[in-house]
Coordinates of C-alpha atoms in Angstrom, one line a residue:
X1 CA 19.8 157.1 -11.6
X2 CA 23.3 157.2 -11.7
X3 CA 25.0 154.2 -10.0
X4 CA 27.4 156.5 -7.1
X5 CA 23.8 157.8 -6.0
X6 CA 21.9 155.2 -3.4
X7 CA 19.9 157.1 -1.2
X8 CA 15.7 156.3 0.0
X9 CA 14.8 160.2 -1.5
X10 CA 16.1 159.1 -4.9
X11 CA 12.6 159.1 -6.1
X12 CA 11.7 162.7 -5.2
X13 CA 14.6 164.5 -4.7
X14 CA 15.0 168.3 -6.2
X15 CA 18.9 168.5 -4.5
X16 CA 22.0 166.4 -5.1
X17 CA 25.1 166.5 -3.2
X18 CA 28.4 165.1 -4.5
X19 CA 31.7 165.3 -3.3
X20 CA 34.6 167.5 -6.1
X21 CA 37.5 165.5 -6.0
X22 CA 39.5 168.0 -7.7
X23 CA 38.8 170.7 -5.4
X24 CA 37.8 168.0 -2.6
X25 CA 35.0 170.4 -1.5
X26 CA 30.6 169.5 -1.9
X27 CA 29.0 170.4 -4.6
X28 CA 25.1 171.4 -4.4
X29 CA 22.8 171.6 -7.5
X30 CA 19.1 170.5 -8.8
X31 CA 19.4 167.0 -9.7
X32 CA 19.0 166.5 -13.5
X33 CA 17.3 163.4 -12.3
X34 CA 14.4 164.7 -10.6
X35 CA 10.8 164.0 -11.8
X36 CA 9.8 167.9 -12.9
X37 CA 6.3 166.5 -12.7
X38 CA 6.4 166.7 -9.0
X39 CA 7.1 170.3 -7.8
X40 CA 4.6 170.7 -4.8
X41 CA 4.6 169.8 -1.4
X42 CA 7.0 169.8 1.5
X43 CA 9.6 167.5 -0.2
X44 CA 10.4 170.7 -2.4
X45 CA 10.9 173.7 -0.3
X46 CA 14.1 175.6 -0.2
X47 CA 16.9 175.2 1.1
X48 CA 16.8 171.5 1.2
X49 CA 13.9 169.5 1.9
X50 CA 14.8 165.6 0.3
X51 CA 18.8 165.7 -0.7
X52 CA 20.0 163.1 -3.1
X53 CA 23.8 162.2 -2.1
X54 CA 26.7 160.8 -3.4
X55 CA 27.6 157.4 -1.8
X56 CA 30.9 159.2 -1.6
X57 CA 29.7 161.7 1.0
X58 CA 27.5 158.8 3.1
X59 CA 28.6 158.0 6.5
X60 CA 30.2 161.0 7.3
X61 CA 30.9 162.8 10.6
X62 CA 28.9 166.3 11.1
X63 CA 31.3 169.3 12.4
X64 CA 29.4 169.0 15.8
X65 CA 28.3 165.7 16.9
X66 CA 25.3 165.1 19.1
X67 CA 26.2 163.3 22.5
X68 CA 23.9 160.6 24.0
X69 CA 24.8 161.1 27.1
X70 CA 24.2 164.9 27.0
X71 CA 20.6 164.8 25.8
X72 CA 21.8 166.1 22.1
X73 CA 22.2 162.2 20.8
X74 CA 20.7 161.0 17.7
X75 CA 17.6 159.1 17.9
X76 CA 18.8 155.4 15.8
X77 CA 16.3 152.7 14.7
X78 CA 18.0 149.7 13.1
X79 CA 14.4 148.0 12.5
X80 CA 13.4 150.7 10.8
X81 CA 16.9 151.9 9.4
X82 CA 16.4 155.8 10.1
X83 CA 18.6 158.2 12.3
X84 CA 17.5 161.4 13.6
X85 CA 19.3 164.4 13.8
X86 CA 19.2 166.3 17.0
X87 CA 19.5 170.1 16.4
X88 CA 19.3 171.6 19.5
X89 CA 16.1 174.4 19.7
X90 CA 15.1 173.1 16.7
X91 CA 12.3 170.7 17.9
X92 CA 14.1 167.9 18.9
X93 CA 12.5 167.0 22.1
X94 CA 9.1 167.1 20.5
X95 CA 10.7 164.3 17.6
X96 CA 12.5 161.9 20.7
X97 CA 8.9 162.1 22.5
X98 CA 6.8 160.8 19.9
X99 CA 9.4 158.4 18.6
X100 CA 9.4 157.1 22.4
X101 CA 5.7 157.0 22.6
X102 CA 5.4 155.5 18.9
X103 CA 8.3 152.8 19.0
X104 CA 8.6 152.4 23.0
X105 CA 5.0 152.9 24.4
X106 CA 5.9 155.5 25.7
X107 CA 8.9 154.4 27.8
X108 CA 11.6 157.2 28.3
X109 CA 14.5 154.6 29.3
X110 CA 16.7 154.0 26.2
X111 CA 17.1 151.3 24.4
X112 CA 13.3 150.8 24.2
X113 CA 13.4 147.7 26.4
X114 CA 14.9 144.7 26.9
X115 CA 15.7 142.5 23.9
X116 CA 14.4 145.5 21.7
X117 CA 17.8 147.3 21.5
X118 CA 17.2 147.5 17.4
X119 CA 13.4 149.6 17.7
X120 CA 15.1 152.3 19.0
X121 CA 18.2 154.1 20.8
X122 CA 19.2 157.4 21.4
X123 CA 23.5 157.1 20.5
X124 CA 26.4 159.1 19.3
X125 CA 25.8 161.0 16.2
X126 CA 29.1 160.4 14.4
X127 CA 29.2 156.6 15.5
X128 CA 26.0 156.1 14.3
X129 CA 26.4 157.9 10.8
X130 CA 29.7 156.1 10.2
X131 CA 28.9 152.8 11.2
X132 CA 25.1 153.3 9.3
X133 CA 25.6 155.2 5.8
X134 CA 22.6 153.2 4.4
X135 CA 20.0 154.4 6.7
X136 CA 17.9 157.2 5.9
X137 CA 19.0 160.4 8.0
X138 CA 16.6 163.3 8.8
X139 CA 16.3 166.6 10.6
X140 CA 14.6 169.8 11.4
X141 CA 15.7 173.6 11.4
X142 CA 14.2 176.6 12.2
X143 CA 13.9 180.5 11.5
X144 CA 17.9 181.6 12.8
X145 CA 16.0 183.9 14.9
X146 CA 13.5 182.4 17.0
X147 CA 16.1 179.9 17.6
X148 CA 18.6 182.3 18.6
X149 CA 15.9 183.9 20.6
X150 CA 14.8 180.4 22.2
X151 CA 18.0 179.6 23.1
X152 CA 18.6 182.9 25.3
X153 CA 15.0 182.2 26.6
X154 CA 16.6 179.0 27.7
X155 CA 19.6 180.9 29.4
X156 CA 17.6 183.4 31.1
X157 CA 15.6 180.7 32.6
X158 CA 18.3 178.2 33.6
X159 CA 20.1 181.8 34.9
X160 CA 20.8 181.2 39.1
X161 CA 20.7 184.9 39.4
X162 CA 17.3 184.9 38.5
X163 CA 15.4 183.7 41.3
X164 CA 12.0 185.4 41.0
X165 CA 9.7 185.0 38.2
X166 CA 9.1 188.7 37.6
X167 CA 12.9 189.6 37.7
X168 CA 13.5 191.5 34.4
X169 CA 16.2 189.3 32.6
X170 CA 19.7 190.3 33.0
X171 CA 21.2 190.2 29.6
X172 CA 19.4 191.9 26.7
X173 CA 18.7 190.0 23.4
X174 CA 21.0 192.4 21.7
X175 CA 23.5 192.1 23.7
X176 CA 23.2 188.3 24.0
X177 CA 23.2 188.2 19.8
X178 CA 25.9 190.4 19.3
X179 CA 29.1 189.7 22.3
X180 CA 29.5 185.9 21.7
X181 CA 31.7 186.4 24.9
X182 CA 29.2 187.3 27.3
X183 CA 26.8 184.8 26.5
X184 CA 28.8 181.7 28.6
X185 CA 28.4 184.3 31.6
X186 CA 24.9 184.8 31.1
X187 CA 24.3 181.2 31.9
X188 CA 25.6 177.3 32.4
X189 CA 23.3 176.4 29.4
X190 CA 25.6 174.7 26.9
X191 CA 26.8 177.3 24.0
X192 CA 25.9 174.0 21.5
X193 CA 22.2 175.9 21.9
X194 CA 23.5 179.0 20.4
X195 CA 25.7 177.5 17.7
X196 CA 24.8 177.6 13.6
X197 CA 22.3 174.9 12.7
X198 CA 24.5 174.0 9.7
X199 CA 27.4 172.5 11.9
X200 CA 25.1 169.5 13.2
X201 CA 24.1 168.9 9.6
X202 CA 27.1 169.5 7.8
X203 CA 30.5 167.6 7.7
X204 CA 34.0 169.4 7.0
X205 CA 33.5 169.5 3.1
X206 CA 30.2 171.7 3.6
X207 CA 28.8 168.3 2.3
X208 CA 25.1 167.2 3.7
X209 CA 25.1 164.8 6.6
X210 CA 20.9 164.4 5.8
X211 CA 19.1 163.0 3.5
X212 CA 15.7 165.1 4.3
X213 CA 15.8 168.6 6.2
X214 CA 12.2 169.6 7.3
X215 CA 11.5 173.0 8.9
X216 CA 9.9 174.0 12.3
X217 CA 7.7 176.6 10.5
X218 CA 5.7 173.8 9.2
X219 CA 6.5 170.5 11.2
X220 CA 3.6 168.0 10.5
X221 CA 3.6 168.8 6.9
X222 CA 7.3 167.7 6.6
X223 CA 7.4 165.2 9.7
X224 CA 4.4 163.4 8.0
X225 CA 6.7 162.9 4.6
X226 CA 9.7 161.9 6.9
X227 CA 7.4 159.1 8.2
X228 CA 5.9 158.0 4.4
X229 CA 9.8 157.8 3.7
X230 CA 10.7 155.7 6.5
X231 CA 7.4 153.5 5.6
X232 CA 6.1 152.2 9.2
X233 CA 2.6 151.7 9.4
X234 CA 3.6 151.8 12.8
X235 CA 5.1 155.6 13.2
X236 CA 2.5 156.7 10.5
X237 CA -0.4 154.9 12.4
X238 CA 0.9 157.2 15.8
X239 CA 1.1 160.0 13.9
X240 CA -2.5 159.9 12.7
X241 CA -3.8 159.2 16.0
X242 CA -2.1 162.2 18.0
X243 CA 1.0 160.5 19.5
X244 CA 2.8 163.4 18.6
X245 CA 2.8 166.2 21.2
X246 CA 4.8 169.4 20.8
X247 CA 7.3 169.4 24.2
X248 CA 7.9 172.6 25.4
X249 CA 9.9 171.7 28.6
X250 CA 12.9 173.6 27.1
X251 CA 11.4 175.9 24.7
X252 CA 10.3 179.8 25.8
X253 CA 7.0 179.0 27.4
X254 CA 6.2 181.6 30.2
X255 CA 9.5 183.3 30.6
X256 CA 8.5 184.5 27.2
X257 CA 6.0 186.6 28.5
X258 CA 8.8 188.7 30.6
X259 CA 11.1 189.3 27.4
X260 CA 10.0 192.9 26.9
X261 CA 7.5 192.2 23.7
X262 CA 9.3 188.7 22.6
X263 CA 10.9 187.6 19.2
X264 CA 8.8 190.4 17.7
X265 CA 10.7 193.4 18.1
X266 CA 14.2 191.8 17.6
X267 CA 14.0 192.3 13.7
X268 CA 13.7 195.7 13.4
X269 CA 17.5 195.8 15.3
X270 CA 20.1 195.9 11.7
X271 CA 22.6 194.9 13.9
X272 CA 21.2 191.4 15.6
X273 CA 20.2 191.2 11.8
X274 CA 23.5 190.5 10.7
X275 CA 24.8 189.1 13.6
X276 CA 21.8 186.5 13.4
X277 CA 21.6 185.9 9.8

C-alpha cells in the first residue's frame, strides 16, 4: 500500500481518490492495489461503495455541511472513531435512530449522557471532518428520483395551504422537478432536501469526503459491512438483534397515497428525466 494512502477500507477497496497537484483537481480510478480476488458483495458496487483516499484529501470540508443544530448534523463517535454522513432523504434518520438505540439505549438527547460525550454526538459536519481525518467516514445515497420525489412528498406535507388530508397537492412533480424557483414557494421545507447528493459528500476539488458510500436500494447489506468496518461487537450485536428500525417520520408515508400514482409514473416524463438525472 502506498505510504500517502491510510484509510480503514485499505483492505477492500475497488476506488482510490487522490488529489492532482498539477491540475489541483481529484482524481478517481480502480486502485491497482485492490485484491482482484474479492469482487462480490456490497463493498464493490458502483459508483463507490469502499473509497481508498489520499491522506492529502482527508479532513476536508464537503460543499454543503450538515448542521447540528438543524437536524442535518453528522452523527460522531470518538470511541468508536466513525462519522456519519447525513444526506438529507437519503435514510439518515433511520442511521441516527439505531445509532441512538445501539450506543445511547435508546436516549434521543445528544451527547449520549453524561460523562459519555465520546460514545456518541450528533456535531458540525465540517468541524468534525477537519478536526477528525483519521476516523472512518460513511454514508448513504439513493435513486435521484425517489429522493427528489420524497423530498416534494416532504413539501406537500409540511405545505400550510394544505389543511385536509384529501386535498390534491398544489404543486405537481413536474413542475416541482423542473422550476427550481417555485419550489421555495411550495413550501418552508429547507431547499438542502432538494439539493444534489454529491455536494454533502464532495469537497470543492470533486474529491470524496467518505470513505464508504452504501445505497438505500439495499441498506442492511451495505449498513451491515459499515458496521464489520467500524468493528463493534456492540453496533454489530444491535444490528443482529433488530435495533435498527426504518423511521419514516419524514419520509412519504400516507401522503404518498394522494400523489396521483406515486414515484411510478414520473419516469416516463423525458423532461424531469433530465432535470433529475
Amino acid at each position: 500500500l502506498p505510504p500517502n494512502f491510510t484509510s480503514p477500507v485499505a483492505h477492500i477497496a475497488s476506488t482510490c481518490a487522490f488529489k492532482n497537484t498539477a491540475s489541483n483537481t481529484c482524481s478517481i480510478s480502480h486502485c491497482s492495489v485492490r485484491n482482484d480476488t474479492a469482487t462480490d458483495g456490497a463493498l464493490y458496487h458502483e459508483p463507490f461503495g469502499a473509497v481508498l483516499r489520499d491522506n492529502s484529501i482527508r479532513g476536508t470540508p464537503m460543499v454543503v455541511s450538515g448542521e447540528a443544530q438543524s437536524g442535518s448534523g453528522c452523527a460522531l463517535s470518538r470511541r468508536h472513531g466513525f462519522i456519519y454522513i447525513h444526506v438529507l432523504k437519503s435514510g439518515g434518520m433511520t442511521v441516527k435512530a439505531f445509532l441512538k438505540r445501539a450506543l445511547c439505549g435508546g436516549r434521543t438527547q445528544m451527547p449520549c449522557a453524561t460523562g459519555r460525550r465520546d460514545v456518541l454526538e450528533i456535531v458540525n459536519c465540517a468541524s468534525a471532518l477537519q478536526q477528525y481525518p483519521e476516523y472512518f467516514v460513511f454514508s448513504f445515497v439513493r435513486n435521484p428520483y425517489s429522493r427528489l420525489y420524497s423530498g416534494y412528498s416532504m413539501a406537500i406535507m409540511y405545505d400550510k395551504r394544505q389543511q385536509k388530508e384529501k386535498a390534491p397537492p398544489i404543486l405537481s412533480f413536474r413542475d416541482f422537478a423542473l422550476h427550481k424557483n417555485i419550489r421555495a414557494q411550495a413550501s418552508p421545507v429547507s431547499a438542502s432536501h432538494y439539493i444534489p447528493q454529491s455536494m454533502f459528500l464532495f469537497d470543492g476539488n470533486d474529491c470524496p469526503v467518505f470513505d464508504f458510500l452504501g445505497r438505500l436500494e439495499h441498506f442492511e447489506k451495505d449498513f451491515i459491512e459499515i458496521l464489520k468496518i467500524i468493528d463493534s461487537r456492540e453496533l454489530i450485536h444491535a444490528f443482529e438483534n433488530g435495533t435498527l428500525q426504518h423511521e419514516e417520520s419524514t419520509a412519504y408515508g400516507s401522503r404518498n397515497l394522494l400523489l396521483q400514482g406515486g414515484l411510478k409514473g414520473v419516469y416516463a416524463n423525458e423532461e424531469v428525466e433530465l432535470a433529475v438525472a
